[in-house]
CSV table of C-alpha atoms in Angstrom, one decimal:
chain,number,residue,atom,x,y,z
A,252,ASP,CA,10.0,-4.8,-3.0
A,253,ILE,CA,8.9,-8.4,-2.5
A,254,GLN,CA,6.5,-9.4,-5.4
A,255,MET,CA,3.6,-11.7,-4.6
A,256,THR,CA,2.2,-13.8,-7.4
A,257,GLN,CA,-1.0,-15.7,-7.1
A,258,SER,CA,-2.3,-18.5,-9.2
A,259,PRO,CA,-4.7,-19.0,-10.7
A,260,SER,CA,-6.1,-15.5,-11.3
A,261,SER,CA,-9.6,-16.9,-11.6
A,262,LEU,CA,-11.1,-20.2,-10.6
A,263,PHE,CA,-14.5,-21.8,-11.3
A,264,ALA,CA,-15.7,-24.3,-8.8
A,265,SER,CA,-18.9,-25.8,-7.3
A,266,VAL,CA,-20.4,-25.9,-3.9
A,267,GLY,CA,-18.7,-28.7,-2.0
A,268,ASP,CA,-15.5,-28.7,-4.0
A,269,ARG,CA,-12.0,-28.5,-2.4
A,270,VAL,CA,-10.0,-25.7,-3.9
A,271,THR,CA,-6.4,-24.5,-3.4
A,272,ILE,CA,-5.0,-21.1,-4.3
A,273,THR,CA,-1.2,-20.7,-4.5
A,274,CYS,CA,0.9,-17.6,-3.7
A,275,ARG,CA,4.6,-17.3,-4.4
A,276,ALA,CA,6.9,-14.6,-3.0
A,277,SER,CA,9.8,-13.3,-5.0
A,278,GLU,CA,12.1,-14.0,-2.0
A,279,SER,CA,11.8,-15.9,1.3
A,280,ILE,CA,9.5,-14.4,3.9
A,281,ASN,CA,10.6,-16.6,6.8
A,282,SER,CA,12.1,-15.2,9.9
A,283,TYR,CA,12.9,-16.8,13.3
A,284,LEU,CA,10.4,-19.7,12.8
A,285,LYS,CA,7.7,-17.3,11.7
A,286,THR,CA,6.4,-16.8,8.2
A,287,TYR,CA,4.8,-13.5,7.4
A,288,LEU,CA,2.1,-14.5,5.0
A,289,ASN,CA,-1.5,-13.5,5.3
A,290,TRP,CA,-4.7,-14.3,3.4
A,291,TYR,CA,-7.7,-12.1,2.9
A,292,GLN,CA,-11.2,-12.5,1.4
A,293,GLN,CA,-12.9,-9.7,-0.3
A,294,LYS,CA,-16.5,-9.5,-1.5
A,295,PRO,CA,-17.8,-6.9,-4.0
A,296,GLY,CA,-18.1,-3.4,-2.4
A,297,LYS,CA,-16.7,-4.6,0.9
A,298,ALA,CA,-13.4,-4.2,2.7
A,299,PRO,CA,-11.1,-7.2,2.7
A,300,LYS,CA,-11.4,-9.6,5.7
A,301,LEU,CA,-8.5,-11.3,7.3
A,302,LEU,CA,-8.8,-15.1,7.1
A,303,ILE,CA,-5.4,-16.5,7.9
A,304,TYR,CA,-2.3,-14.8,9.4
A,305,ALA,CA,1.3,-16.0,9.8
A,306,THR,CA,0.7,-18.7,7.1
A,307,SER,CA,-1.6,-21.1,9.0
A,308,ASN,CA,-3.3,-19.3,11.9
A,309,LEU,CA,-7.0,-19.0,11.5
A,310,GLN,CA,-8.4,-15.6,12.4
A,311,SER,CA,-11.0,-15.6,15.1
A,312,GLY,CA,-14.5,-16.4,13.7
A,313,VAL,CA,-13.2,-17.9,10.4
A,314,PRO,CA,-14.6,-21.3,9.6
A,315,SER,CA,-12.3,-24.3,9.9
A,316,ARG,CA,-12.8,-25.2,6.3
A,317,PHE,CA,-10.2,-22.6,5.5
A,318,SER,CA,-6.6,-23.6,6.0
A,319,GLY,CA,-3.2,-22.2,5.0
A,320,GLY,CA,0.3,-23.7,4.6
A,321,GLY,CA,3.7,-23.3,3.1
A,322,SER,CA,7.0,-21.8,3.9
A,323,GLY,CA,9.9,-19.9,2.4
A,324,THR,CA,8.4,-18.6,-0.9
A,325,ASP,CA,5.5,-20.9,-1.6
A,326,PHE,CA,2.2,-20.8,0.2
A,327,THR,CA,-1.4,-22.2,-0.2
A,328,LEU,CA,-4.9,-21.3,0.9
A,329,THR,CA,-7.2,-24.3,0.9
A,330,ILE,CA,-11.0,-24.3,1.2
A,331,SER,CA,-12.0,-27.9,2.1
A,332,SER,CA,-15.6,-27.8,1.0
A,333,LEU,CA,-16.8,-24.7,-0.7
A,334,GLN,CA,-19.9,-22.9,0.6
A,335,PRO,CA,-22.0,-20.4,-1.3
A,336,GLU,CA,-20.6,-17.5,0.8
A,337,ASP,CA,-17.0,-18.4,-0.2
A,338,PHE,CA,-17.3,-17.1,-3.7
A,339,ALA,CA,-15.2,-14.0,-3.5
A,340,THR,CA,-11.7,-12.7,-4.4
A,341,TYR,CA,-8.8,-13.8,-2.3
A,342,TYR,CA,-5.5,-12.0,-1.7
A,343,CYS,CA,-2.2,-13.1,-0.2
A,344,GLN,CA,0.0,-10.5,1.5
A,345,GLN,CA,3.5,-10.5,3.0
A,346,SER,CA,4.2,-8.7,6.2
A,347,TYR,CA,7.9,-9.7,6.3
A,348,THR,CA,9.0,-6.2,5.4
A,349,THR,CA,7.8,-2.9,4.1
A,350,PRO,CA,6.5,-2.1,1.6
A,351,ARG,CA,3.8,-4.6,2.5
A,352,THR,CA,2.7,-6.2,-0.8
A,353,PHE,CA,-0.3,-8.1,-2.0
A,354,GLY,CA,-0.9,-10.6,-4.7
A,355,GLN,CA,-3.0,-9.7,-7.6
A,356,GLY,CA,-5.9,-11.6,-6.4
A,357,THR,CA,-7.8,-14.9,-7.2
A,358,LYS,CA,-11.4,-14.6,-8.1
A,359,LEU,CA,-13.4,-17.7,-7.1
A,360,GLU,CA,-16.5,-18.0,-9.2
A,361,ILE,CA,-19.4,-20.5,-9.3
A,362,LYS,CA,-19.2,-23.1,-12.0
B,252,GLN,CA,-14.4,-3.5,19.7
B,253,ILE,CA,-12.0,-2.0,17.2
B,254,THR,CA,-13.5,0.1,14.4
B,255,LEU,CA,-12.0,2.4,11.8
B,256,LYS,CA,-13.6,4.9,9.4
B,257,GLU,CA,-12.2,6.9,6.6
B,258,SER,CA,-13.3,10.4,5.7
B,259,GLY,CA,-12.4,13.0,3.1
B,260,PRO,CA,-13.4,14.3,-0.3
B,261,THR,CA,-14.9,12.0,-2.8
B,262,LEU,CA,-13.7,14.1,-5.8
B,263,VAL,CA,-10.5,15.9,-6.3
B,264,LYS,CA,-9.1,17.7,-9.3
B,265,PRO,CA,-5.8,16.7,-11.0
B,266,THR,CA,-2.7,18.3,-9.3
B,267,GLN,CA,-4.7,18.9,-6.1
B,268,THR,CA,-3.7,17.5,-2.7
B,269,LEU,CA,-5.8,14.7,-1.1
B,270,THR,CA,-6.2,14.6,2.6
B,271,LEU,CA,-7.9,11.6,4.2
B,272,THR,CA,-8.6,11.0,7.9
B,273,CYS,CA,-8.9,7.7,9.6
B,274,THR,CA,-10.8,7.9,12.9
B,275,PHE,CA,-10.6,4.8,15.0
B,276,SER,CA,-11.8,3.5,18.3
B,277,GLY,CA,-11.2,0.4,20.5
B,278,PHE,CA,-7.4,0.9,20.6
B,279,SER,CA,-4.8,3.6,21.2
B,280,LEU,CA,-1.9,4.4,18.9
B,281,SER,CA,0.2,5.0,22.0
B,282,THR,CA,0.0,1.3,22.7
B,283,SER,CA,3.3,-0.5,22.0
B,284,GLY,CA,3.2,-2.6,18.8
B,285,LEU,CA,0.3,-1.0,17.1
B,286,GLY,CA,0.0,0.7,13.8
B,287,VAL,CA,-2.4,2.1,11.3
B,288,ALA,CA,-1.9,1.6,7.6
B,289,TRP,CA,-3.4,3.0,4.4
B,290,ILE,CA,-4.2,0.7,1.5
B,291,ARG,CA,-6.0,1.6,-1.7
B,292,GLN,CA,-7.7,-0.3,-4.5
B,293,PRO,CA,-8.4,1.1,-8.0
B,294,PRO,CA,-11.7,0.0,-9.4
B,295,GLY,CA,-11.5,-3.6,-10.5
B,296,LYS,CA,-7.9,-3.9,-9.4
B,297,ALA,CA,-5.8,-5.3,-6.7
B,298,LEU,CA,-4.9,-3.9,-3.2
B,299,GLU,CA,-1.9,-1.5,-2.9
B,300,TRP,CA,-0.3,-0.7,0.4
B,301,LEU,CA,0.6,3.0,0.7
B,302,ALA,CA,1.9,3.8,4.2
B,303,VAL,CA,1.9,2.9,7.8
B,304,ILE,CA,2.5,4.8,11.1
B,305,TYR,CA,3.3,3.0,14.3
B,306,TRP,CA,2.9,3.8,18.0
B,307,ASP,CA,6.4,5.1,18.3
B,308,ASP,CA,6.0,7.6,15.4
B,309,ASP,CA,8.0,5.4,13.1
B,310,TRP,CA,6.5,5.4,9.6
B,311,ARG,CA,7.1,3.8,6.2
B,312,TYR,CA,5.9,4.7,2.7
B,313,SER,CA,5.5,2.9,-0.5
B,314,PRO,CA,8.5,3.7,-2.7
B,315,SER,CA,6.2,4.3,-5.7
B,316,LEU,CA,4.5,7.2,-3.8
B,317,LYS,CA,7.2,8.2,-1.4
B,318,SER,CA,7.7,11.7,-2.7
B,319,ARG,CA,4.0,12.5,-2.7
B,320,VAL,CA,2.7,10.9,0.5
B,321,THR,CA,2.7,11.9,4.2
B,322,ILE,CA,1.2,10.1,7.2
B,323,THR,CA,0.7,11.6,10.6
B,324,LYS,CA,-1.1,10.7,13.8
B,325,ASP,CA,-3.0,12.5,16.5
B,326,THR,CA,-3.1,10.1,19.4
B,327,SER,CA,-5.4,12.4,21.5
B,328,LYS,CA,-8.0,12.4,18.7
B,329,ASN,CA,-7.5,8.7,17.7
B,330,GLN,CA,-6.9,9.8,14.1
B,331,VAL,CA,-4.4,9.1,11.4
B,332,VAL,CA,-4.1,11.5,8.4
B,333,LEU,CA,-2.8,10.6,5.0
B,334,THR,CA,-2.0,13.3,2.4
B,335,ILE,CA,-1.1,12.7,-1.2
B,336,THR,CA,0.1,15.6,-3.3
B,337,ASP,CA,-0.2,16.1,-7.1
B,338,MET,CA,-3.2,13.8,-7.5
B,339,ASP,CA,-3.7,12.2,-10.9
B,340,PRO,CA,-6.6,10.2,-12.5
B,341,VAL,CA,-4.6,7.0,-11.9
B,342,ASP,CA,-5.0,7.7,-8.2
B,343,THR,CA,-8.7,7.1,-8.4
B,344,ALA,CA,-9.4,4.3,-5.9
B,345,THR,CA,-11.1,3.2,-2.8
B,346,TYR,CA,-8.9,4.2,0.1
B,347,TYR,CA,-8.9,2.0,3.2
B,348,CYS,CA,-7.2,2.4,6.6
B,349,ALA,CA,-6.4,-0.7,8.6
B,350,HIS,CA,-5.2,-1.7,12.0
B,351,GLU,CA,-1.9,-3.6,12.2
B,352,ASP,CA,-0.4,-5.3,15.3
B,353,TYR,CA,3.3,-5.4,14.8
B,354,GLY,CA,3.6,-8.5,16.9
B,355,ALA,CA,1.7,-10.6,14.4
B,356,PRO,CA,1.6,-8.3,11.5
B,357,SER,CA,-1.5,-8.5,9.4
B,358,PHE,CA,-4.4,-6.1,8.7
B,359,ASP,CA,-7.0,-7.5,11.2
B,360,TYR,CA,-9.4,-4.6,11.2
B,361,TRP,CA,-10.3,-2.4,8.2
B,362,GLY,CA,-12.4,0.7,7.6
B,363,GLN,CA,-15.3,0.5,5.2
B,364,GLY,CA,-13.2,2.4,2.6
B,365,THR,CA,-13.9,5.7,0.8
B,366,LEU,CA,-13.9,6.1,-3.0
B,367,VAL,CA,-11.9,9.0,-4.2
B,368,THR,CA,-12.2,10.1,-7.8
B,369,VAL,CA,-9.7,12.3,-9.5
B,370,SER,CA,-11.2,14.2,-12.4
B,371,SER,CA,-11.4,17.7,-13.7
C-alpha cells in the first residue's frame, strides 16, 4: 500500500492568514505526466468535499484561494487567505493505485 | 445532478454480517470509466478506503478487509451493495459511498454517510 503522511496534524491560524499543508507519499504517484493526488475538506458531521484533483486542478465551485502543487512524492495544499468557513479538516488521497489511501488529516483551527 | 445515499442497519452485533446499499442517481454504472467506492471513518479518525466496483464489473478491495468484504452492483436499480462479514466493534464507523471517474480518479460526489455501530 502507498502510505500518505500529512503535516502538520493540526494547525492554528487566523482569518486572512496564508496556510500550507504538506502531504508525502511513500512512493511516487506520477504517471504519464499526471499525478494522482487529491485534496478534500471535511467539516464536522459532513461528508468530505473534493477541493483539488490531480494535484492542482480546482474542482468546480471551489474558491480560487485554494491551490495545490507538487510532484513525485511531495505535495502541498495552500489557502491564500483564510476565511471563516475554511476551518475544517483536510485530507490528501492518492488515486495512483488501489488500495486508494488517505492521509491522516490536518485539522485547521482558529487561533 | 449526481446524488448518492447509503442505507442499512445502524446497529449490528459482533460476528454479524453488515449489508449496506448505496442508491445513486444522475449517472449509470454501465457508463465506461465510472465506479462507486465505499469509504469509512471511525469516530474521530481518518478516512479509510474499503472497496470499489467499476462499470466493467472489475472490483478491488482493501487488503486489510479482503477476506471479509464483497461489493456488487445492480445496474438496473442504480445500486451498489457492500457486505462485511464477522463485524467487530472496531468496525464502528460512518460508512460513505462515493462516485469515482476512472479518467480523473477522485471521489467527486459523496453520500451523506451512515453511522454503523457494532455492539452487543
